[in-house]
Coordinates of C-alpha atoms in Angstrom, one line a residue:
X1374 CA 98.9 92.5 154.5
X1375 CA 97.6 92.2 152.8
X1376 CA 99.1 90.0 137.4
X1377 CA 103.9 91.4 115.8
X1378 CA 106.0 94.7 115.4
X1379 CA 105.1 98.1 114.5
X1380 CA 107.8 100.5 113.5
X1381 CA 106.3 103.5 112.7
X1382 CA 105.4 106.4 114.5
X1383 CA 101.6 107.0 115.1
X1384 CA 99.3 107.8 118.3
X1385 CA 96.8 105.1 118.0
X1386 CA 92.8 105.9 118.2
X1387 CA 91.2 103.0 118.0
X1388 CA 87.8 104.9 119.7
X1389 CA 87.4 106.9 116.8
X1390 CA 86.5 104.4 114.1
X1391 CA 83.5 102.7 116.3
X1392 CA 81.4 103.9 119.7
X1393 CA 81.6 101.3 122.5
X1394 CA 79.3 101.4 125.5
X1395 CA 80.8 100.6 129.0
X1396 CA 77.4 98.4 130.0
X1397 CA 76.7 96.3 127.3
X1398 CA 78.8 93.2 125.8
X1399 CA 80.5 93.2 122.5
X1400 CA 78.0 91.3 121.3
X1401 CA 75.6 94.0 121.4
X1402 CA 77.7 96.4 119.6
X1403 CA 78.3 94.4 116.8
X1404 CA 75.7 93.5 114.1
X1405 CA 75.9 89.7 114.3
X1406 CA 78.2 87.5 116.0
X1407 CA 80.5 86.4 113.5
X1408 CA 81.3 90.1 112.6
X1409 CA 84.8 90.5 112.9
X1410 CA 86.2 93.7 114.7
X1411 CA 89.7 95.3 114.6
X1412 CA 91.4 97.0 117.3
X1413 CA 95.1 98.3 117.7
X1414 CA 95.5 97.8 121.0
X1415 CA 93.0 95.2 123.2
X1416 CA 93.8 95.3 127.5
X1417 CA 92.7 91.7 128.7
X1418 CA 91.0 92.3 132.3
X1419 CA 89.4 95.6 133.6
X1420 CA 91.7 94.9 137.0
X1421 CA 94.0 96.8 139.0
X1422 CA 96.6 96.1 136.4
X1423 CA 94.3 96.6 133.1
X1424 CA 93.0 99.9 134.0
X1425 CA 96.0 101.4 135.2
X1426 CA 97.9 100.5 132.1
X1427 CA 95.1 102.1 129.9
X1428 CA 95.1 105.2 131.6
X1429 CA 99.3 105.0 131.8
X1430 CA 98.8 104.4 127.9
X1431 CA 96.3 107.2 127.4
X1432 CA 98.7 109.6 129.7
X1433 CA 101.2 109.1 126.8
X1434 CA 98.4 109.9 124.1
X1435 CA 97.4 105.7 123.1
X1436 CA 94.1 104.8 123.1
X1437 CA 93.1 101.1 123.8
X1438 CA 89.8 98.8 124.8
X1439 CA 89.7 97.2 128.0
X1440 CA 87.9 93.7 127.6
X1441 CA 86.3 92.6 130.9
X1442 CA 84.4 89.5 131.3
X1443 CA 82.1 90.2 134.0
X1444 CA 79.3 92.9 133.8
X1445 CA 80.7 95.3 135.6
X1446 CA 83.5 96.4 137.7
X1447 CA 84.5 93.5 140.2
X1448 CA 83.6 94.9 143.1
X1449 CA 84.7 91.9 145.3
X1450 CA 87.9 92.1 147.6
X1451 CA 88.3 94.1 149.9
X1452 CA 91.4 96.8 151.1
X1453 CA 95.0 96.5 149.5
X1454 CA 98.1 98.0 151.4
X1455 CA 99.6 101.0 148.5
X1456 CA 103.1 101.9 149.7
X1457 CA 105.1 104.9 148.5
X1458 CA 106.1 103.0 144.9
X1459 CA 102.2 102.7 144.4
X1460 CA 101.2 106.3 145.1
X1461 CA 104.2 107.8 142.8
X1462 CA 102.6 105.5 140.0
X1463 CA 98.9 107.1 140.8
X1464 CA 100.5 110.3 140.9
X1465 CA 101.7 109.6 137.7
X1466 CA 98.9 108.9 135.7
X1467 CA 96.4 111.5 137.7
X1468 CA 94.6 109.7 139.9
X1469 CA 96.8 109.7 143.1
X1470 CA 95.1 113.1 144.4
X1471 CA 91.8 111.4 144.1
X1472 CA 92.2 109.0 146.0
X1473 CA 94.8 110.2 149.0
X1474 CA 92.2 112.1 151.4
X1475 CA 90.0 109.5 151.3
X1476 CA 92.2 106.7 153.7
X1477 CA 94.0 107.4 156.3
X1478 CA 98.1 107.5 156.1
X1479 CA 99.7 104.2 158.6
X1480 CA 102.9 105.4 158.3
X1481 CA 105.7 107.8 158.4
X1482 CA 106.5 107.1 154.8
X1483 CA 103.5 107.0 152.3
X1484 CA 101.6 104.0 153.5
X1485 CA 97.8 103.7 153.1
X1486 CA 95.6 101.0 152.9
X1487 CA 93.1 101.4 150.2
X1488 CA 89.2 99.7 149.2
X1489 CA 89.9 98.2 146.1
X1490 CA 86.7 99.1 144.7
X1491 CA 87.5 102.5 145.0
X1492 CA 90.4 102.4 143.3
X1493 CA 89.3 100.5 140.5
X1494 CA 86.2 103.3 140.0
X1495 CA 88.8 105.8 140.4
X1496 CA 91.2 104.4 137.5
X1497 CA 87.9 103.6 135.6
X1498 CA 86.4 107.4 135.5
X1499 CA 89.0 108.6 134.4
X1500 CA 88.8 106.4 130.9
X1501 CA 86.5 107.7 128.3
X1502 CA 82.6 106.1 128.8
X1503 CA 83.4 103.6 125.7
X1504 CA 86.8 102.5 126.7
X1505 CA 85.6 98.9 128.5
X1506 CA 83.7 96.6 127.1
X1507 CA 81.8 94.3 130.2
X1508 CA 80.5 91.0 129.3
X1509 CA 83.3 90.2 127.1
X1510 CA 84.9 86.5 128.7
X1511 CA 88.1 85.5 126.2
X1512 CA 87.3 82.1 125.0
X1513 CA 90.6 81.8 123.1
X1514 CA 93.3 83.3 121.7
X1515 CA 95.4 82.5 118.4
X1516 CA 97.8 83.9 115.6
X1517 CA 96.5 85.8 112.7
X1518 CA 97.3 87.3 110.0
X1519 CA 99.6 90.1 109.5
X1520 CA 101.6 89.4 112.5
X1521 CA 97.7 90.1 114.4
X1522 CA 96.0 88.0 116.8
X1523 CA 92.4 86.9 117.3
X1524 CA 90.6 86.9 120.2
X1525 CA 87.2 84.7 120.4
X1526 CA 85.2 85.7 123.5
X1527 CA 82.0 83.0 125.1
X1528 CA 79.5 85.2 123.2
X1529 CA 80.8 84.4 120.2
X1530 CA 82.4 87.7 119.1
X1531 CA 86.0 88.1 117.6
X1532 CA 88.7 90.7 117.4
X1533 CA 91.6 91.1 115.8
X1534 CA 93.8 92.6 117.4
X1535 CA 97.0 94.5 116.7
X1536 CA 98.5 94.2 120.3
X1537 CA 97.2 92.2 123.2
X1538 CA 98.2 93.1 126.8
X1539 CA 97.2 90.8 129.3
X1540 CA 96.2 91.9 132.7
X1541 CA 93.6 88.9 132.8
X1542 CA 94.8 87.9 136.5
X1543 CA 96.8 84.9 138.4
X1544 CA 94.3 82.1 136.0
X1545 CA 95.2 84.4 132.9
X1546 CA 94.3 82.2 129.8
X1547 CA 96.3 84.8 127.4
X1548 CA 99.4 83.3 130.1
X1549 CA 98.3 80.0 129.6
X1550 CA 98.6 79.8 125.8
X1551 CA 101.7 81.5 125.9
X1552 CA 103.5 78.6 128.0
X1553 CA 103.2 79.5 131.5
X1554 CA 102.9 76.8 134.6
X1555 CA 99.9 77.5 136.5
X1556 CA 100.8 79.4 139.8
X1557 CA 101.9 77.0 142.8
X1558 CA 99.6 76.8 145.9
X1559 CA 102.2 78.0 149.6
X1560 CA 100.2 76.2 151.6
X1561 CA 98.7 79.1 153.2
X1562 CA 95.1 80.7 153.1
X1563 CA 93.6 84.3 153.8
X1564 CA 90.8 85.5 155.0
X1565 CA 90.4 89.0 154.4
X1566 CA 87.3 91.0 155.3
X1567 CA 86.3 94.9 155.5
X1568 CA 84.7 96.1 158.6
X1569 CA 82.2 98.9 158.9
X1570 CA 81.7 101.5 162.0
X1571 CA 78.7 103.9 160.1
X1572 CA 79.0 105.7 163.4
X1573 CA 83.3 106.0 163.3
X1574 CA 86.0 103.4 163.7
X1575 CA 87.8 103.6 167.5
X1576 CA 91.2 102.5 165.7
X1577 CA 94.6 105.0 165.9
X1578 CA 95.9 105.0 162.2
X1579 CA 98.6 101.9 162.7
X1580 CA 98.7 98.2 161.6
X1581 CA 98.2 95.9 164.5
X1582 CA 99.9 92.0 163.6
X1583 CA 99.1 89.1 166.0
X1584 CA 101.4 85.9 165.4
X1585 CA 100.5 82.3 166.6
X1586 CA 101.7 78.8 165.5
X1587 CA 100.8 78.3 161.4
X1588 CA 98.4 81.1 161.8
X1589 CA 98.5 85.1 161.9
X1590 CA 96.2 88.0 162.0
X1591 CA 96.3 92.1 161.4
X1592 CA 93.9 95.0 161.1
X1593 CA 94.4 98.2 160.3
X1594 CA 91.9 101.6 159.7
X1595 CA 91.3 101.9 156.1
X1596 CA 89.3 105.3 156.7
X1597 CA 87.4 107.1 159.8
X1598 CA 84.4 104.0 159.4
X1599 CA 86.1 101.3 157.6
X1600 CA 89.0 99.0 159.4
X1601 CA 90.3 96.3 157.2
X1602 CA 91.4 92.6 158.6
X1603 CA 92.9 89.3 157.3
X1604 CA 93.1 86.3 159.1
X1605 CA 96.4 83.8 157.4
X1606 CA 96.6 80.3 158.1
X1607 CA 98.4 76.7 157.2
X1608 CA 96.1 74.4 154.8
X1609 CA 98.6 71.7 153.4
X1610 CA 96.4 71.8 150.5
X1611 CA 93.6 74.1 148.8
X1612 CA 90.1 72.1 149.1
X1613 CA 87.0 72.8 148.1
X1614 CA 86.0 76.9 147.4
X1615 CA 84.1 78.4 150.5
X1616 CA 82.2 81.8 150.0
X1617 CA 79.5 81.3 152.6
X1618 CA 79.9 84.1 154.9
X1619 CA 79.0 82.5 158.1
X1620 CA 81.0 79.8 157.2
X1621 CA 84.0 82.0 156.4
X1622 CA 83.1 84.3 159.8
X1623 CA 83.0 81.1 162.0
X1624 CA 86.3 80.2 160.8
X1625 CA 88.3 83.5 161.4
X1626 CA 86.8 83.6 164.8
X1627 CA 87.7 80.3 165.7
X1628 CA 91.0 81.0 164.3
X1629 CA 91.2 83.9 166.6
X1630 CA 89.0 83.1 169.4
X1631 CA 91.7 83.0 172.1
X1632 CA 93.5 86.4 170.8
X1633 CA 92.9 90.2 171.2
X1634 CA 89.6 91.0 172.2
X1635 CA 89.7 93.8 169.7
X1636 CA 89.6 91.9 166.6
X1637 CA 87.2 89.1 167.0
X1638 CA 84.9 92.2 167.5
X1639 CA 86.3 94.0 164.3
X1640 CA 85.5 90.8 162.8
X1641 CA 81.8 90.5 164.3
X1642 CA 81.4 94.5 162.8
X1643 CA 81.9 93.1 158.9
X1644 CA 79.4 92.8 156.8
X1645 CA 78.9 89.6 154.6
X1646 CA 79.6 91.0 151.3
X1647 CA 82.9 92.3 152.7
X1648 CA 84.3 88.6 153.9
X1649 CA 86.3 86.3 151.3
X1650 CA 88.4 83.7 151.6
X1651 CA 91.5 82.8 149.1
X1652 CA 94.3 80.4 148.9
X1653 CA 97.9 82.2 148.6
X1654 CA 99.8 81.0 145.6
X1655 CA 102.7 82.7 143.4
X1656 CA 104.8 81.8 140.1
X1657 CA 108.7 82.2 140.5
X1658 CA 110.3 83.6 137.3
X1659 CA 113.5 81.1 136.8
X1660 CA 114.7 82.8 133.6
X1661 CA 115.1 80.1 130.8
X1662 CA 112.3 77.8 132.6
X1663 CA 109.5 79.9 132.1
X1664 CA 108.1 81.6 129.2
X1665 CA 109.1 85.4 128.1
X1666 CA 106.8 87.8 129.1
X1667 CA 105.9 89.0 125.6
X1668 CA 105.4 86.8 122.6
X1669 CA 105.2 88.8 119.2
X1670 CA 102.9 91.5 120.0
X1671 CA 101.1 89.7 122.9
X1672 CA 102.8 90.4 126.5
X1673 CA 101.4 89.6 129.8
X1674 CA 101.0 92.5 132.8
X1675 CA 100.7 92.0 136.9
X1676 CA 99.2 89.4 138.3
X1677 CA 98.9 87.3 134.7
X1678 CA 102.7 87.2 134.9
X1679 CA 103.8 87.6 138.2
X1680 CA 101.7 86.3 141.1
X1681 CA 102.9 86.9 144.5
X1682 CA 101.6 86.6 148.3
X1683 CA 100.5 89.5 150.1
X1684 CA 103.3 89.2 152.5
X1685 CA 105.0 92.4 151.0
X1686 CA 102.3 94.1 150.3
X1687 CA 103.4 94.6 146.6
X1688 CA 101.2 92.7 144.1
X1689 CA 99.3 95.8 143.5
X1690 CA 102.0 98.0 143.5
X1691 CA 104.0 96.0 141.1
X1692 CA 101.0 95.8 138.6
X1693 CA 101.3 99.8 138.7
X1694 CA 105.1 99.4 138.1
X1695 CA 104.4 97.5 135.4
X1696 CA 101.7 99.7 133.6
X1697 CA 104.1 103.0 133.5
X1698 CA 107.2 101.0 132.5
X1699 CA 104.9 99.4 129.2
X1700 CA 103.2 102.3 128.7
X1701 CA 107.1 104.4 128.4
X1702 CA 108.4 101.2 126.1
X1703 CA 105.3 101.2 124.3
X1704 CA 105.0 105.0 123.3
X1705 CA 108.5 104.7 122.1
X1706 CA 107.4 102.0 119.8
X1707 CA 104.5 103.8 118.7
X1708 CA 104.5 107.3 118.9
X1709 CA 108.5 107.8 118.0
X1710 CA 109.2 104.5 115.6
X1711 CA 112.8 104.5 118.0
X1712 CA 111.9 101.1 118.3
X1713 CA 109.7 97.6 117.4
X1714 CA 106.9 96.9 119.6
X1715 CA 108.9 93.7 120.4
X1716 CA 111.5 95.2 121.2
X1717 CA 109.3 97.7 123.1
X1718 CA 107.7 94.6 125.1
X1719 CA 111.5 92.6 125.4
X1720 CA 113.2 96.0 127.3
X1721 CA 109.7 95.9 129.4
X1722 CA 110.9 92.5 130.6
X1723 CA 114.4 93.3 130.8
X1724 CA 114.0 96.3 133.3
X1725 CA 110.9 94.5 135.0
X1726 CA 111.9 90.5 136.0
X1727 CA 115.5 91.7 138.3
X1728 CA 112.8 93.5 139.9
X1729 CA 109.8 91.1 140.1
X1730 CA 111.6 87.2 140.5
X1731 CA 113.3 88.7 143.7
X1732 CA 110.2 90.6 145.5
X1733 CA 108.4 86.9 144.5
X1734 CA 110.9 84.7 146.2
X1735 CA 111.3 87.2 149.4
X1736 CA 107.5 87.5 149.6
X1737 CA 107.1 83.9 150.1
X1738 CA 110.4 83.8 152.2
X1739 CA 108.5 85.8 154.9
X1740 CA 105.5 84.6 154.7
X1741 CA 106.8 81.0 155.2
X1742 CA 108.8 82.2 158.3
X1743 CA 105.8 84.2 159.7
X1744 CA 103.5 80.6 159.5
X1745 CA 106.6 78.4 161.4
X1746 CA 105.1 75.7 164.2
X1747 CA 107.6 75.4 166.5
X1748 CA 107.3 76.8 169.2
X1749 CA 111.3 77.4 169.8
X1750 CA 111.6 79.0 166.8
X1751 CA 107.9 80.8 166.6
X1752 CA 110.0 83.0 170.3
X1753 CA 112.8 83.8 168.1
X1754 CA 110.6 85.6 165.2
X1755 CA 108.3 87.2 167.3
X1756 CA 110.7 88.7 169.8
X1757 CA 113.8 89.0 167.5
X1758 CA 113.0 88.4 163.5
X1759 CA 109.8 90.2 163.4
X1760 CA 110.3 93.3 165.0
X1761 CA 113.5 94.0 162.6
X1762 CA 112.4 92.5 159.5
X1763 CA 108.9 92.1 158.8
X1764 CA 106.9 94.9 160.8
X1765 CA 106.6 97.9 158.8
X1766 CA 109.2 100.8 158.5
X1767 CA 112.6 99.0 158.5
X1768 CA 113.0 96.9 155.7
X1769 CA 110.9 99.2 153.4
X1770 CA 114.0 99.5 150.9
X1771 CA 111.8 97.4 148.5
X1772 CA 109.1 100.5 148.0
X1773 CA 111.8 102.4 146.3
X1774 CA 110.9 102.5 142.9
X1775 CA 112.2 105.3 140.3
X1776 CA 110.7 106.1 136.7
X1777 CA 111.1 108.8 134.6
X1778 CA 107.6 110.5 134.7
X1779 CA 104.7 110.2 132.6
X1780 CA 104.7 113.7 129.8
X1781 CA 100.9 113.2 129.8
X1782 CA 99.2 113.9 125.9
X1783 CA 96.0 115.1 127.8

């Protein structure tokens, strides 16, 4: 379906020494540009995987500041498939109540699609008002002193910071500088849209899959007016960036035109700012080819680390995994001096990758079966393959995921 070592104990509260407001840039709070501002702890990206791991730090009594470089919450995308991994995570750092009774459960285990927008408000709220800063793109970052690092953003503006998590997305600059190869194209592109019914969706809560030759389609109800939909197809290579609507609307229906009834119309219901187009791509974690995870006091979260296709529906849960797991290391580090924030970040990526590289390589397993050509082989996966493998409630042994709870500092 749908990324420098401190050894004694303190709760950091960075929001104490200096107001921030969520709707203006850094620029504006500081006196001139060149004025030099110090944080402890500085979340690259105001994502999925940024916001989570604020509030999974702030559960566990750390304050940080969530850098965002556009003006306000991305509110493009449209649904994400949370399995029962996801929700324990949400439940974990109070938000999974919130957000439960408002889409519909798919499945007999936890399974609910979700409007990322939503969730992102949701993890958002429940920050203080002054813990993002909007407007704040990172222009570079480098090695300071006192084992800190600077971070230069477009408007001019610096911080030093004492430790920089990166959750700045698949393109993460923060990954860049710290080694990693950009994430590989699969050869595959997604159109993804969210349909609206102001008047109620006709849809029973289930995930309908239609399979072709290189191409594949699903829907699913997100809610009682909202039905999400992707449309996943062979492109040997990415080309140009399309976000015309109508151009992206022509294309899923003539992608589809000679399939179910049913969802050419659940594509005619979306509305234009609820269509986008992306190419598929992921980064395979060989140990001892790529980079480590953390470098000094810098580490890298989600999507900035770990891209993966959608074909497992676990991008966004991992990026919750992830947020919990630093946040546990990191509160050791911090709050009980039992270890260095290196070492905090190192046992991060010890009890993270032998979960991560696997899901990564199986993700893009299935999805390269799913988009096969021939038509031999296409009979054996849709009569025998898919319905043991890939359709939802066999193979869900992946959603298991055990932590030891959050003790929340609230």
């Amino acid at each position: 379906m749908a990324t420098l070592g401190v050894v004694f104990p303190r709760i950091i509260c960075p929001h104490n020494s200096r107001p921030r407001s969520t709707t203006t840039s850094m620029a504006a709070n500081a006196n001139s540009h060149s004025q030099l501002r110090k944080e402890e702890i500085v979340i690259v990206g105001a994502g999925i995987a940024g916001l989570s791991t604020a509030l999974a730090l702030r559960r566990e009594g750390i304050e940080s500041l969530v850098v965002e470089q556009a003006d306000s919450l991305r509110a493009e995308g449209t649904s994400l498939t949370l399995f029962k991994n996801g929700w324990k995570v949400l439940d974990s750092i109070g938000v999974g109540a919130l957000l439960r009774d408002q889409f519909l459960r798919i499945q007999g285990q936890e399974v609910r699609p979700v409007e990322r927008r939503i969730l992102l408000e949701t993890l958002a709220n429940k920050l203080p008002q002054n813990a993002i800063s909007f407007s704040s793109k990172l222009k570079s970052i480098e090695r300071s002193e006192y084992n800190r690092s600077l971070l230069t953003f477009e408007d001019d503006s610096r911080i030093s910071a004492e430790i920089v998590i990166a959750c700045d997305g698949i393109r993460s600059p923060v990954a860049k500088w710290m080694g990693f190869p950009d994430p590989k194209y699969v050869g595959q592109y997604a159109i993804r849209g969210l349909a609206v019914y102001p008047d109620g969706q006709p849809l029973e809560p289930k995930v309908t899959y239609v399979y072709g030759r290189g191409v594949r389609a699903g829907y699913v109800p997100v809610s009682p007016t909202k039905v999400y939909w992707f449309v996943c197809f062979n492109k040997p290579s990415p080309g140009p960036k399309i976000t015309s609507p109508s151009i992206l609307r022509q294309e899923a229906e003539e992608l589809t035109k000679d399939w179910p009834s049913e969802l050419v119309s659940i594509i005619e219901s979306t509305p234009d700012d609820a269509i986008i187009r992306t190419p598929l791509m992921d980064r395979w974690l060989w140990p001892g080819i790529v980079p480590p995870a953390s470098t000094g006091q810098v580490v890298v979260v989600g999507d900035a680390w770990h891209p993966m296709t959608p074909n497992l529906g676990q991008g966004a849960c991992c990026a919750l995994e992830d947020a919990v797991i630093l946040a546990k290391n990191l509160a050791q580090a911090l709050k009980l001096g039992s270890m260095s924030v290196e070492d905090a970040f190192r046992l991060y990526e010890r009890e993270r990758l032998p979960r991560i590289f696997p899901l990564t390589v199986r993700a893009n397993l299935v999805g390269s079966l799913l988009h096969l050509k021939n038509p031999v082989v296409c009979y054996v996966r849709d009569n025998i393959v898919v319905s043991k493998l890939v359709e939802l409630g066999p193979m869900l042994e992946h959603t298991n995921f055990d932590f030891e709870p959050i003790q929340t500092m609230e």
